[in-house]
Tab-separated table of C-alpha atoms in Angstrom:
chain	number	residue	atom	x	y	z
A	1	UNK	CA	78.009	432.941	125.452
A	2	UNK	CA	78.797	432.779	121.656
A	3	UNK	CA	78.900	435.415	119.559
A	4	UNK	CA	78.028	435.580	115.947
A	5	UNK	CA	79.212	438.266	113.792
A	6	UNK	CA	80.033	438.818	110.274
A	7	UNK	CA	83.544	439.884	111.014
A	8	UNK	CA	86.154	439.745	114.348
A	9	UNK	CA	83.956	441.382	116.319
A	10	UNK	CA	83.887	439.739	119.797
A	11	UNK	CA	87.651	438.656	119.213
A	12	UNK	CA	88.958	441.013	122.235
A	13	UNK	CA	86.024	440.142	124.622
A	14	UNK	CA	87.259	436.231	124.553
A	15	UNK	CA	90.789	437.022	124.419
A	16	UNK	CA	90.693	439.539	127.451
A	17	UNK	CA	88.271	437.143	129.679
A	18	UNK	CA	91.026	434.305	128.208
A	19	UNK	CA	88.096	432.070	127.300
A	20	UNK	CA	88.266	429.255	124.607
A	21	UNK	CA	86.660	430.564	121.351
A	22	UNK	CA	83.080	429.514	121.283
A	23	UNK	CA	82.138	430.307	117.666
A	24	UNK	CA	83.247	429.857	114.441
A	25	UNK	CA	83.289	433.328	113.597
A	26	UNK	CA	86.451	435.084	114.636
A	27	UNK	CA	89.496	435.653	111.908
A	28	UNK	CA	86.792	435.651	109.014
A	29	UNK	CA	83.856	437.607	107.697
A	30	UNK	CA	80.817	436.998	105.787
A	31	UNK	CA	79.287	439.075	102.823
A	32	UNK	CA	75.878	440.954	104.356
A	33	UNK	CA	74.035	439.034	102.047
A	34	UNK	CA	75.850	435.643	103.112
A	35	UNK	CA	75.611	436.642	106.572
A	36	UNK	CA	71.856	437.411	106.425
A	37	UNK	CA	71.273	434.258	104.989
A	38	UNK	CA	72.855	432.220	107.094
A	39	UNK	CA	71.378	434.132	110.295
A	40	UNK	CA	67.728	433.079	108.628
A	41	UNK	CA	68.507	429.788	107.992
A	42	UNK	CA	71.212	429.221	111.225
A	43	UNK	CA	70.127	425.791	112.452
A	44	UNK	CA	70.002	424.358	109.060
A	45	UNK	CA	73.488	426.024	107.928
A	46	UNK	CA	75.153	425.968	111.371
A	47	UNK	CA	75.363	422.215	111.658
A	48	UNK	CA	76.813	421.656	107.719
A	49	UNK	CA	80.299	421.456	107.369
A	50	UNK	CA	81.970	423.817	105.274
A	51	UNK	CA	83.643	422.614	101.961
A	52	UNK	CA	86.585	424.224	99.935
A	53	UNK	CA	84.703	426.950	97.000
A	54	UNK	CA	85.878	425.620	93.760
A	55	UNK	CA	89.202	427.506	92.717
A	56	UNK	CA	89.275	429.636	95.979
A	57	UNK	CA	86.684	431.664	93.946
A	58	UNK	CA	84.249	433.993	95.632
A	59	UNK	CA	80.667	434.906	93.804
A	60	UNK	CA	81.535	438.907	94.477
A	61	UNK	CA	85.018	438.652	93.043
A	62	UNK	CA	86.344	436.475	90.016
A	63	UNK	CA	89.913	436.068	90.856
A	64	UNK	CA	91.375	433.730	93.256
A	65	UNK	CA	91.425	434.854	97.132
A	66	UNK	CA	94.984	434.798	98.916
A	67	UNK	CA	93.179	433.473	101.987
A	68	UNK	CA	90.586	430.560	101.770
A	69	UNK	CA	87.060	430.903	100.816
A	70	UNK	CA	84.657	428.387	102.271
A	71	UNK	CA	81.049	427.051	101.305
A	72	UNK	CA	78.173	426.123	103.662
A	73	UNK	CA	75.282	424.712	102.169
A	74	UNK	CA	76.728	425.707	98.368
A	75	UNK	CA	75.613	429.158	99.012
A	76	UNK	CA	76.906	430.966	102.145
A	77	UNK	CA	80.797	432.180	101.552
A	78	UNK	CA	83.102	432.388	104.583
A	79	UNK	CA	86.189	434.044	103.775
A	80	UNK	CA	88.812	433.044	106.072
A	81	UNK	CA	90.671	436.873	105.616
A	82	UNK	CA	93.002	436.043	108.898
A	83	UNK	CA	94.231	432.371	107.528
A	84	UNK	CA	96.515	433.500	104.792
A	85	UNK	CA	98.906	431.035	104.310
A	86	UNK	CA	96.266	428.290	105.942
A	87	UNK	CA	95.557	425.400	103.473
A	88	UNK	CA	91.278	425.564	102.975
A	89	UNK	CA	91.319	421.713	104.688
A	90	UNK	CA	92.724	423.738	108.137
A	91	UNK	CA	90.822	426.321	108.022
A	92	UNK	CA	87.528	424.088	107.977
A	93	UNK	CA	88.900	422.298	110.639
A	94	UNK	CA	89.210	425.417	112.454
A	95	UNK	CA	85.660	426.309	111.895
A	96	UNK	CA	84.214	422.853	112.769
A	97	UNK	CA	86.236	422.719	115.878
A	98	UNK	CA	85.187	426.441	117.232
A	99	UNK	CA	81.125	425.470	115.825
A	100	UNK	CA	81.272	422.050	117.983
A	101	UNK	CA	82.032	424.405	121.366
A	102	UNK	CA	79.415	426.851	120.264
A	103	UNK	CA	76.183	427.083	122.880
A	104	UNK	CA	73.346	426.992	120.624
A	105	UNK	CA	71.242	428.453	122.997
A	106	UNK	CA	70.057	431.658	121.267
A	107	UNK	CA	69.329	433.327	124.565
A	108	UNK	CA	72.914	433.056	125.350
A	109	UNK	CA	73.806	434.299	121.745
A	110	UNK	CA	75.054	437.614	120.943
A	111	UNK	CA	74.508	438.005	116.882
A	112	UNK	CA	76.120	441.375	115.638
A	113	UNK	CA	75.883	443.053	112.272
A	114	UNK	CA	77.783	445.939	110.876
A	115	UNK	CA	77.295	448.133	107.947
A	116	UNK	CA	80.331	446.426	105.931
A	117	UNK	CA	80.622	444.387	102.948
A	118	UNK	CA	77.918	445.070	100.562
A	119	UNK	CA	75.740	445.829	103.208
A	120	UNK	CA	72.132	448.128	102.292
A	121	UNK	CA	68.966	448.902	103.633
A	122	UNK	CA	67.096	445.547	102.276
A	123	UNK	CA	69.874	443.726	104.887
A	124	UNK	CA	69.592	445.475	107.542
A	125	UNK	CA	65.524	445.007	107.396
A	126	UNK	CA	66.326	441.572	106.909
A	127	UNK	CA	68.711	441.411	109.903
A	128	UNK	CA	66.358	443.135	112.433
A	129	UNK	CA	63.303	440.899	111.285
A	130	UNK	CA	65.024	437.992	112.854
A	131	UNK	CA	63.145	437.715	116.096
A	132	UNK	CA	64.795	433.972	116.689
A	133	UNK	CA	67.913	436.111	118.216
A	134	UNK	CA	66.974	437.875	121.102
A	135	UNK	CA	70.475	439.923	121.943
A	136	UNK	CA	71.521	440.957	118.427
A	137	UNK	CA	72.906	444.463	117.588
A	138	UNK	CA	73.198	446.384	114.287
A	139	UNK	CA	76.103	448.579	113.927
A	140	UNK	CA	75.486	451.493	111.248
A	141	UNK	CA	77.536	454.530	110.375
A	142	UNK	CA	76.582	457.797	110.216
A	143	UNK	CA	75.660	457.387	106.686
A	144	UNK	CA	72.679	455.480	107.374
A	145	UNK	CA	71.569	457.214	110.951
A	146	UNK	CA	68.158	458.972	108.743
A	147	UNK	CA	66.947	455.321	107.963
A	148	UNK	CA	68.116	453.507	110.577
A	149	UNK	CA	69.057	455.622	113.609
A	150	UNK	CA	66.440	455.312	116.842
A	151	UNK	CA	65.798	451.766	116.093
A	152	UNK	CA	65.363	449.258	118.599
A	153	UNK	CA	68.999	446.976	118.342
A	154	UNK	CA	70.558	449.732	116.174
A	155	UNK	CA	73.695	451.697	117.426
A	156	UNK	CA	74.727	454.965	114.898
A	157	UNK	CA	78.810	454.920	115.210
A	158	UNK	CA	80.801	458.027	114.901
A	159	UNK	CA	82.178	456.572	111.765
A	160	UNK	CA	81.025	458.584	108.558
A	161	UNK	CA	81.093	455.701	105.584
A	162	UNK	CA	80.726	452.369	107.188
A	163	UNK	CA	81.858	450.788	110.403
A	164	UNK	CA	85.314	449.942	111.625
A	165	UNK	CA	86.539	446.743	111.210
A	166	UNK	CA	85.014	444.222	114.121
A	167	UNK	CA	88.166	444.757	116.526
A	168	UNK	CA	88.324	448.081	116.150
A	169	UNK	CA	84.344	448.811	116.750
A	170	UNK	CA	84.879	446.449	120.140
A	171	UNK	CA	86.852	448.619	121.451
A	172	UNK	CA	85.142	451.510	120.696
A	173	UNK	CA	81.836	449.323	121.970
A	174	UNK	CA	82.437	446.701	123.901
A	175	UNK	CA	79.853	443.343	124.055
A	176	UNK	CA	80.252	444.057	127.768
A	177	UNK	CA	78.814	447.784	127.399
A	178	UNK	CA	75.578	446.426	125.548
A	179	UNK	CA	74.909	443.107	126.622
A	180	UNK	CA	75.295	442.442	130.632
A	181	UNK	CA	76.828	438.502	131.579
């Protein structure tokens, strides 16, 4: 199983089971827009290599990042939050090596989304059109359970603003609890 998600979420599930991380996408996150993105064009993006972003810049903020800020396909930012103090050149290393072990088998994908980030409604219509990933889940506060609560793939937290951060909502929902191995 991989897991895609645009934060840690799935972090604790491969540490407890002591399993060899099989996605790029642990110690970062992804912008909703970036994420979305990259979910709808996944096979294309998946298989580029990330490259440094010019200054350690990031299109939502001007000034430099403390952490590195990667680039797939000159469009999709990766912020690599949990590799402060990584040079850029290990952190893409990092990514490359955890994408290589990555089954690419969608039906053995779990793809999780999470009202952080810049996310909004247009995103999350976005993220539930994508019928290509057959076990994905859309975490949403409280603040969007009117528009979005009842949906098929949609879980309303007990948060009031936006989600927890991805190890935090693991714990309070674990992949095991939705998705059976």
């Amino acid at each position: 199983m991989s897991i895609i998600s645009n934060n840690c979420y799935g972090t604790s599930h491969s540490k407890a089971k002591k399993l060899a991380y099989t996605t790029p996408f642990f110690s970062l996150f992804l912008y909703g827009e970036d994420y979305v993105t990259l979910l709808e064009s996944f096979d294309e993006l998946i298989a580029m290599d990330p490259v440094i972003s010019e200054d350690n810049v990031s299109k939502y903020f001007k000034a430099p990042k403390k952490y590195p800020v990667l680039l797939l396909g000159g469009k999709v930012e990766i912020h690599c939050l949990h590799d402060k103090g990584k040079t850029p050149q290990e952190s893409i290393a990092k990514w490359v090596r955890r994408r290589d072990r990555m089954d690419m088998d969608k039906e053995l994908m779990v793809v999780k989304f999470c009202d952080r980030d810049k996310f909004n409604l247009k995103l999350a219509e976005r993220f539930l059109a994508l019928h290509n990933f057959p076990n994905k889940i859309l975490f949403v506060s409280q603040k969007w359970a009117e528009e979005l609560g009842g949906l098929p793939g949609v879980i309303v937290t007990d948060d009031i603003k936006r989600c927890s951060t991805g190890t935090a909502l693991e714990k309070a929902y674990p992949i095991s609890s939705i998705f059976e191995q």
